[in-house]
Amino acid sequence: MKAQTELFWSRFRSAYPAANREPFDVFRVGDTDESADGGADLIVSGTKTATSSLPEELVDIGIPFPGALSIVIDGKDRPRAIIETTEVRRRPFGEVDAQFAHDYGEWDRTLGTWKARNGAHYRAVCQKLGVEWHERRELVCERFKVVFSDAAHPAPSRSMNHG
């Protein structure tokens, strides 16, 4: 974990001492710096409260679980929020519903757009992983809430007093 992320986690732990566990994951939304910035903004604002992954993408970290705390970073690797997983469901891509697409918080928040954009994304991911893409491919669908953010808990400013 980078120093600024460790400091952010430390500030969170100071504010919430009962959260006496390590972060489950440190992650950014999307594949580009721009999408990571936009995704972090959507999460901090409360617009984005859901995400999804192929199980194959989670091999190194494991499947998230309710109560897991993760740190969201932006495109410059700056920590923006700490989220708590509230629900995890495994379901086929083709069975994702309109409410999940809305809670995903991106684009126009409709199921049609969610399926078109994520279908293209997961097709590319499957190709990289060497697995077949189809609408029955299982996703890990996660819901979360923000429990700490840079907007609600800005870092203390340094004093400019020279005494």
Coordinates of N, CA and C in Angstrom, one line a residue:
M1 N 0.9 -1.2 0.0 CA 0.0 0.0 0.0 C 0.9 1.2 0.0
K2 N 0.6 2.2 -0.8 CA 1.3 3.4 -0.9 C 1.2 4.3 0.4
A3 N 2.1 5.1 0.7 CA 2.1 5.9 1.9 C 0.8 6.7 2.0
Q4 N 0.4 7.4 1.0 CA -0.8 8.2 1.1 C -2.1 7.4 1.4
T5 N -2.1 6.1 0.9 CA -3.2 5.2 1.1 C -3.1 4.7 2.6
E6 N -1.9 4.4 3.1 CA -1.7 4.0 4.5 C -2.2 5.2 5.4
L7 N -1.9 6.4 5.1 CA -2.3 7.5 5.9 C -3.8 7.7 5.9
F8 N -4.4 7.5 4.7 CA -5.9 7.6 4.6 C -6.5 6.5 5.5
W9 N -6.0 5.3 5.4 CA -6.5 4.2 6.2 C -6.3 4.5 7.7
S10 N -5.2 5.0 8.1 CA -4.9 5.4 9.5 C -5.9 6.5 10.0
R11 N -6.2 7.5 9.1 CA -7.2 8.5 9.5 C -8.6 7.8 9.7
F12 N -8.9 6.9 8.8 CA -10.2 6.1 9.0 C -10.2 5.4 10.3
R13 N -9.1 4.7 10.6 CA -9.0 3.9 11.8 C -9.1 4.7 13.1
S14 N -8.5 6.0 13.0 CA -8.6 6.9 14.1 C -10.0 7.4 14.3
A15 N -10.7 7.6 13.2 CA -12.1 8.0 13.3 C -13.1 6.9 13.7
Y16 N -12.7 5.7 13.4 CA -13.6 4.5 13.6 C -12.7 3.4 14.2
P17 N -12.3 3.5 15.5 CA -11.4 2.5 16.1 C -12.0 1.1 16.1
A18 N -13.3 0.9 16.0 CA -14.0 -0.4 16.0 C -13.7 -1.1 14.7
A19 N -13.3 -0.4 13.7 CA -12.9 -1.1 12.4 C -11.5 -1.6 12.5
N20 N -11.3 -2.6 13.3 CA -10.0 -3.2 13.6 C -9.6 -4.3 12.7
R21 N -9.7 -4.1 11.4 CA -9.2 -5.0 10.4 C -8.5 -4.4 9.3
E22 N -7.8 -5.1 8.5 CA -7.1 -4.6 7.4 C -8.0 -4.4 6.2
P23 N -7.7 -3.6 5.2 CA -8.6 -3.4 4.1 C -8.6 -4.7 3.2
F24 N -9.7 -5.1 2.7 CA -9.9 -6.3 1.9 C -9.1 -6.0 0.6
D25 N -9.3 -4.8 0.0 CA -8.7 -4.5 -1.3 C -8.5 -3.0 -1.4
V26 N -7.6 -2.7 -2.3 CA -7.4 -1.3 -2.7 C -7.6 -1.3 -4.2
F27 N -8.5 -0.6 -4.7 CA -8.8 -0.7 -6.2 C -9.3 0.6 -6.8
R28 N -9.2 0.6 -8.1 CA -9.7 1.7 -8.9 C -10.8 1.2 -9.8
V29 N -11.7 2.1 -10.2 CA -12.8 1.7 -11.1 C -12.3 1.9 -12.5
G30 N -12.6 0.9 -13.4 CA -12.3 1.0 -14.8 C -10.9 0.7 -15.2
D31 N -10.6 0.9 -16.5 CA -9.3 0.6 -17.0 C -8.4 1.7 -17.3
T32 N -8.9 3.0 -17.2 CA -8.1 4.1 -17.5 C -8.0 5.1 -16.3
D33 N -7.1 6.0 -16.3 CA -7.0 7.0 -15.3 C -8.3 7.8 -15.2
E34 N -8.8 8.2 -16.4 CA -10.1 9.0 -16.5 C -11.3 8.2 -15.9
S35 N -11.4 6.9 -16.2 CA -12.5 6.2 -15.7 C -12.3 6.0 -14.1
A36 N -11.1 5.9 -13.7 CA -10.8 5.7 -12.2 C -11.2 7.0 -11.5
D37 N -10.9 8.2 -12.1 CA -11.3 9.5 -11.5 C -12.9 9.6 -11.5
G38 N -13.5 9.3 -12.6 CA -15.0 9.4 -12.7 C -15.6 8.4 -11.8
G39 N -15.1 7.2 -11.7 CA -15.7 6.2 -10.8 C -15.6 6.5 -9.4
A40 N -14.4 7.1 -9.0 CA -14.2 7.5 -7.6 C -15.2 8.6 -7.3
D41 N -15.4 9.6 -8.2 CA -16.3 10.7 -8.0 C -17.7 10.1 -7.8
L42 N -18.1 9.1 -8.6 CA -19.5 8.6 -8.5 C -19.7 7.8 -7.1
I43 N -18.6 7.2 -6.7 CA -18.7 6.5 -5.4 C -18.8 7.5 -4.3
V44 N -17.9 8.5 -4.2 CA -17.9 9.5 -3.2 C -19.2 10.2 -3.1
S45 N -19.8 10.5 -4.2 CA -21.1 11.2 -4.3 C -22.3 10.4 -3.9
G46 N -22.1 9.0 -3.8 CA -23.2 8.1 -3.5 C -24.0 7.7 -4.7
T47 N -23.6 8.1 -5.9 CA -24.3 7.7 -7.1 C -24.0 6.2 -7.4
K48 N -22.8 5.8 -7.3 CA -22.4 4.4 -7.6 C -22.4 3.6 -6.3
T49 N -23.3 2.7 -6.1 CA -23.3 1.8 -4.9 C -23.2 0.3 -5.2
A50 N -22.8 0.0 -6.5 CA -22.7 -1.4 -6.9 C -21.6 -1.5 -7.9
T51 N -21.1 -2.7 -8.0 CA -20.1 -3.0 -9.0 C -20.1 -4.5 -9.3
S52 N -19.4 -4.9 -10.3 CA -19.4 -6.3 -10.7 C -18.1 -6.7 -11.2
S53 N -17.8 -8.0 -11.2 CA -16.5 -8.5 -11.6 C -16.8 -10.0 -12.1
L54 N -15.9 -10.4 -13.0 CA -15.9 -11.9 -13.3 C -15.1 -12.5 -12.1
P55 N -15.6 -13.7 -11.7 CA -14.9 -14.4 -10.6 C -13.4 -14.6 -10.9
E56 N -13.1 -14.8 -12.2 CA -11.7 -15.0 -12.6 C -10.8 -13.8 -12.4
E57 N -11.4 -12.6 -12.3 CA -10.7 -11.3 -12.0 C -10.3 -11.2 -10.5
L58 N -11.0 -12.0 -9.7 CA -10.8 -11.9 -8.3 C -10.0 -13.0 -7.7
V59 N -9.3 -13.8 -8.5 CA -8.5 -15.0 -8.0 C -7.5 -14.5 -7.0
D60 N -6.8 -13.4 -7.2 CA -5.7 -13.0 -6.3 C -6.2 -12.5 -5.0
I61 N -7.4 -11.8 -5.0 CA -7.8 -11.2 -3.7 C -9.0 -12.0 -3.1
G62 N -9.7 -12.8 -3.8 CA -10.8 -13.5 -3.3 C -12.1 -12.8 -3.6
I63 N -13.2 -13.5 -3.3 CA -14.6 -12.9 -3.5 C -14.9 -12.0 -2.3
P64 N -15.3 -10.7 -2.5 CA -15.7 -9.9 -1.4 C -16.8 -10.5 -0.6
F65 N -17.0 -10.0 0.6 CA -18.0 -10.5 1.5 C -18.6 -9.3 2.3
P66 N -19.9 -9.5 2.7 CA -20.5 -8.4 3.5 C -19.6 -8.1 4.7
G67 N -19.4 -6.8 4.9 CA -18.5 -6.3 6.0 C -17.1 -6.0 5.6
A68 N -16.7 -6.5 4.4 CA -15.3 -6.2 3.9 C -15.2 -4.7 3.6
L69 N -14.0 -4.2 4.0 CA -13.7 -2.7 3.8 C -12.7 -2.6 2.7
S70 N -12.9 -1.8 1.7 CA -12.0 -1.6 0.6 C -11.7 -0.1 0.4
I71 N -10.5 0.2 -0.1 CA -10.1 1.6 -0.4 C -10.2 1.8 -1.9
V72 N -11.0 2.9 -2.2 CA -11.1 3.3 -3.6 C -10.1 4.4 -3.9
I73 N -9.3 4.2 -5.0 CA -8.3 5.2 -5.4 C -8.7 5.7 -6.7
D74 N -8.2 6.9 -7.0 CA -8.5 7.6 -8.3 C -7.4 7.3 -9.3
G75 N -7.4 7.9 -10.5 CA -6.5 7.7 -11.5 C -5.1 8.1 -11.2
K76 N -4.9 8.9 -10.2 CA -3.5 9.2 -9.7 C -3.1 8.4 -8.5
D77 N -3.8 7.4 -8.2 CA -3.6 6.5 -7.1 C -3.8 7.2 -5.7
R78 N -4.6 8.2 -5.7 CA -5.0 8.9 -4.5 C -6.2 8.2 -3.8
P79 N -6.1 8.0 -2.5 CA -7.3 7.3 -1.9 C -8.5 8.4 -1.8
R80 N -9.7 7.9 -2.2 CA -10.8 8.8 -2.2 C -11.9 8.4 -1.2
A81 N -12.0 7.0 -1.0 CA -13.1 6.6 -0.2 C -12.8 5.2 0.4
I82 N -13.4 4.9 1.5 CA -13.4 3.5 2.0 C -14.9 3.1 2.0
I83 N -15.1 1.9 1.3 CA -16.4 1.4 1.2 C -16.5 0.1 2.0
E84 N -17.8 -0.2 2.4 CA -18.1 -1.4 3.1 C -19.0 -2.2 2.2
T85 N -18.6 -3.5 1.9 CA -19.5 -4.3 1.1 C -20.7 -4.7 1.9
T86 N -21.9 -4.5 1.3 CA -23.1 -4.8 2.1 C -23.8 -6.1 1.5
E87 N -23.5 -6.4 0.3 CA -24.2 -7.6 -0.3 C -23.3 -8.1 -1.5
V88 N -23.3 -9.4 -1.6 CA -22.6 -10.1 -2.7 C -23.5 -11.2 -3.2
R89 N -23.7 -11.1 -4.5 CA -24.5 -12.2 -5.2 C -23.8 -12.6 -6.5
R90 N -23.8 -13.9 -6.7 CA -23.3 -14.4 -7.9 C -24.4 -14.7 -8.8
R91 N -24.4 -14.1 -10.1 CA -25.5 -14.3 -11.0 C -25.0 -14.2 -12.4
P92 N -25.6 -14.9 -13.3 CA -25.2 -14.8 -14.7 C -25.4 -13.4 -15.3
F93 N -24.5 -13.0 -16.1 CA -24.6 -11.7 -16.8 C -26.0 -11.4 -17.3
G94 N -26.6 -12.3 -18.0 CA -27.9 -12.1 -18.5 C -29.0 -11.9 -17.5
E95 N -28.8 -12.2 -16.2 CA -29.8 -12.1 -15.2 C -29.6 -10.9 -14.3
V96 N -28.7 -10.0 -14.7 CA -28.5 -8.7 -13.9 C -29.8 -7.9 -14.2
D97 N -30.4 -7.3 -13.1 CA -31.6 -6.6 -13.3 C -31.5 -5.1 -13.3
A98 N -32.6 -4.4 -13.6 CA -32.6 -3.0 -13.8 C -32.1 -2.2 -12.6
Q99 N -32.5 -2.7 -11.4 CA -32.1 -2.1 -10.1 C -30.6 -2.1 -10.0
F100 N -30.0 -3.2 -10.3 CA -28.5 -3.3 -10.1 C -27.9 -2.4 -11.1
A101 N -28.4 -2.3 -12.4 CA -27.8 -1.4 -13.4 C -27.9 0.0 -12.9
H102 N -29.0 0.4 -12.3 CA -29.2 1.7 -11.8 C -28.2 2.0 -10.6
D103 N -28.1 1.1 -9.7 CA -27.2 1.3 -8.6 C -25.7 1.3 -9.0
Y104 N -25.4 0.7 -10.1 CA -24.1 0.7 -10.7 C -23.6 2.1 -10.9
G105 N -24.6 3.0 -11.2 CA -24.3 4.4 -11.2 C -23.6 5.0 -12.4
E106 N -23.4 4.3 -13.4 CA -22.6 4.8 -14.6 C -23.5 5.0 -15.8
W107 N -23.1 5.8 -16.7 CA -23.8 6.1 -18.0 C -25.2 6.6 -17.7
D108 N -26.2 6.1 -18.3 CA -27.6 6.6 -18.1 C -28.3 5.8 -17.1
R109 N -27.6 4.8 -16.5 CA -28.1 4.0 -15.4 C -29.2 3.0 -15.8
T110 N -29.4 2.8 -17.1 CA -30.4 1.8 -17.6 C -29.8 0.4 -17.8
L111 N -30.6 -0.6 -17.8 CA -30.2 -2.0 -17.9 C -29.6 -2.2 -19.4
G112 N -30.2 -1.6 -20.4 CA -29.8 -1.8 -21.7 C -28.4 -1.2 -21.9
T113 N -28.1 0.0 -21.4 CA -26.8 0.5 -21.5 C -25.8 -0.2 -20.7
W114 N -26.2 -0.6 -19.5 CA -25.3 -1.4 -18.6 C -24.9 -2.7 -19.3
K115 N -25.8 -3.4 -20.0 CA -25.5 -4.7 -20.6 C -24.6 -4.4 -21.9
A116 N -24.9 -3.4 -22.6 CA -24.1 -3.1 -23.8 C -22.6 -2.7 -23.4
R117 N -22.5 -1.8 -22.4 CA -21.1 -1.4 -22.0 C -20.4 -2.5 -21.3
N118 N -21.0 -3.1 -20.4 CA -20.3 -4.2 -19.6 C -20.2 -5.5 -20.4
G119 N -21.1 -5.7 -21.4 CA -20.9 -6.9 -22.3 C -19.6 -6.7 -23.1
A120 N -19.4 -5.5 -23.6 CA -18.2 -5.2 -24.3 C -16.9 -5.4 -23.4
H121 N -17.1 -4.8 -22.2 CA -15.9 -4.9 -21.3 C -15.6 -6.3 -20.9
Y122 N -16.6 -7.1 -20.5 CA -16.4 -8.5 -20.1 C -15.9 -9.4 -21.3
R123 N -16.4 -9.1 -22.5 CA -15.9 -9.8 -23.7 C -14.4 -9.6 -23.8
A124 N -13.9 -8.4 -23.6 CA -12.5 -8.1 -23.7 C -11.7 -8.8 -22.6
V125 N -12.3 -8.7 -21.4 CA -11.6 -9.4 -20.2 C -11.5 -10.9 -20.5
C126 N -12.6 -11.5 -20.9 CA -12.6 -12.9 -21.2 C -11.6 -13.3 -22.2
Q127 N -11.5 -12.5 -23.2 CA -10.5 -12.7 -24.3 C -9.1 -12.7 -23.7
K128 N -8.8 -11.7 -22.8 CA -7.5 -11.6 -22.2 C -7.2 -12.9 -21.3
L129 N -8.3 -13.3 -20.6 CA -8.1 -14.4 -19.7 C -8.2 -15.8 -20.4
G130 N -8.5 -15.8 -21.7 CA -8.6 -17.0 -22.4 C -9.8 -17.9 -22.1
V131 N -10.9 -17.2 -21.7 CA -12.1 -18.0 -21.4 C -13.2 -17.5 -22.3
E132 N -14.2 -18.3 -22.5 CA -15.3 -18.0 -23.5 C -16.3 -17.0 -22.8
W133 N -16.7 -16.0 -23.6 CA -17.7 -15.1 -23.2 C -19.1 -15.5 -23.6
H134 N -20.1 -15.5 -22.7 CA -21.5 -15.7 -23.1 C -22.3 -15.0 -22.0
E135 N -23.6 -14.8 -22.3 CA -24.5 -14.1 -21.3 C -24.8 -15.0 -20.1
R136 N -24.4 -16.2 -20.1 CA -24.6 -17.1 -18.9 C -23.4 -17.0 -18.0
R137 N -22.3 -16.3 -18.4 CA -21.1 -16.2 -17.6 C -21.4 -15.6 -16.3
E138 N -21.0 -16.2 -15.2 CA -21.3 -15.7 -13.9 C -20.5 -14.5 -13.6
L139 N -21.2 -13.5 -12.9 CA -20.6 -12.3 -12.3 C -20.7 -12.3 -10.8
V140 N -19.8 -11.7 -10.2 CA -19.9 -11.4 -8.8 C -20.4 -9.9 -8.7
C141 N -21.6 -9.8 -8.2 CA -22.3 -8.5 -8.2 C -22.3 -8.1 -6.7
E142 N -21.7 -6.9 -6.5 CA -21.4 -6.4 -5.1 C -22.1 -5.1 -4.9
R143 N -22.8 -4.9 -3.8 CA -23.3 -3.7 -3.4 C -22.5 -3.2 -2.2
F144 N -22.4 -1.9 -2.1 CA -21.5 -1.3 -1.0 C -22.1 0.1 -0.6
K145 N -21.5 0.6 0.5 CA -21.8 1.9 1.0 C -20.5 2.6 1.3
V146 N -20.4 3.9 1.2 CA -19.3 4.7 1.6 C -19.3 4.8 3.1
V147 N -18.2 4.5 3.8 CA -18.1 4.7 5.2 C -17.1 5.8 5.6
F148 N -16.3 6.2 4.6 CA -15.3 7.3 4.9 C -14.9 7.8 3.5
S149 N -14.8 9.1 3.4 CA -14.3 9.7 2.1 C -13.5 10.9 2.3
D150 N -12.8 11.3 1.3 CA -11.9 12.5 1.3 C -12.8 13.7 1.4
A151 N -14.0 13.6 0.8 CA -15.0 14.8 0.9 C -15.5 15.0 2.3
A152 N -15.9 14.0 3.0 CA -16.4 14.1 4.3 C -15.4 14.2 5.4
H153 N -14.2 13.8 5.1 CA -13.1 13.8 6.1 C -11.8 14.3 5.4
P154 N -11.7 15.5 5.1 CA -10.5 16.0 4.4 C -9.3 15.9 5.3
A155 N -8.2 15.8 4.7 CA -6.9 15.7 5.5 C -6.7 17.0 6.2
P156 N -6.2 17.0 7.5 CA -5.9 18.2 8.2 C -4.9 19.1 7.4
S157 N -5.1 20.4 7.3 CA -4.1 21.2 6.6 C -3.0 21.5 7.5
R158 N -1.8 21.7 6.9 CA -0.6 22.0 7.7 C -0.6 23.5 8.1
S159 N -0.2 23.8 9.3 CA -0.2 25.2 9.8 C 0.9 25.9 9.1
M160 N 0.7 27.2 8.8 CA 1.7 28.0 8.2 C 2.3 28.9 9.2
N161 N 2.0 28.8 10.5 CA 2.6 29.6 11.5 C 4.0 29.4 11.7
H162 N 4.8 30.4 11.8 CA 6.2 30.3 12.0 C 6.6 30.9 13.3
G163 N 5.7 31.0 14.2 CA 5.9 31.4 15.6 C 6.6 32.6 16.0

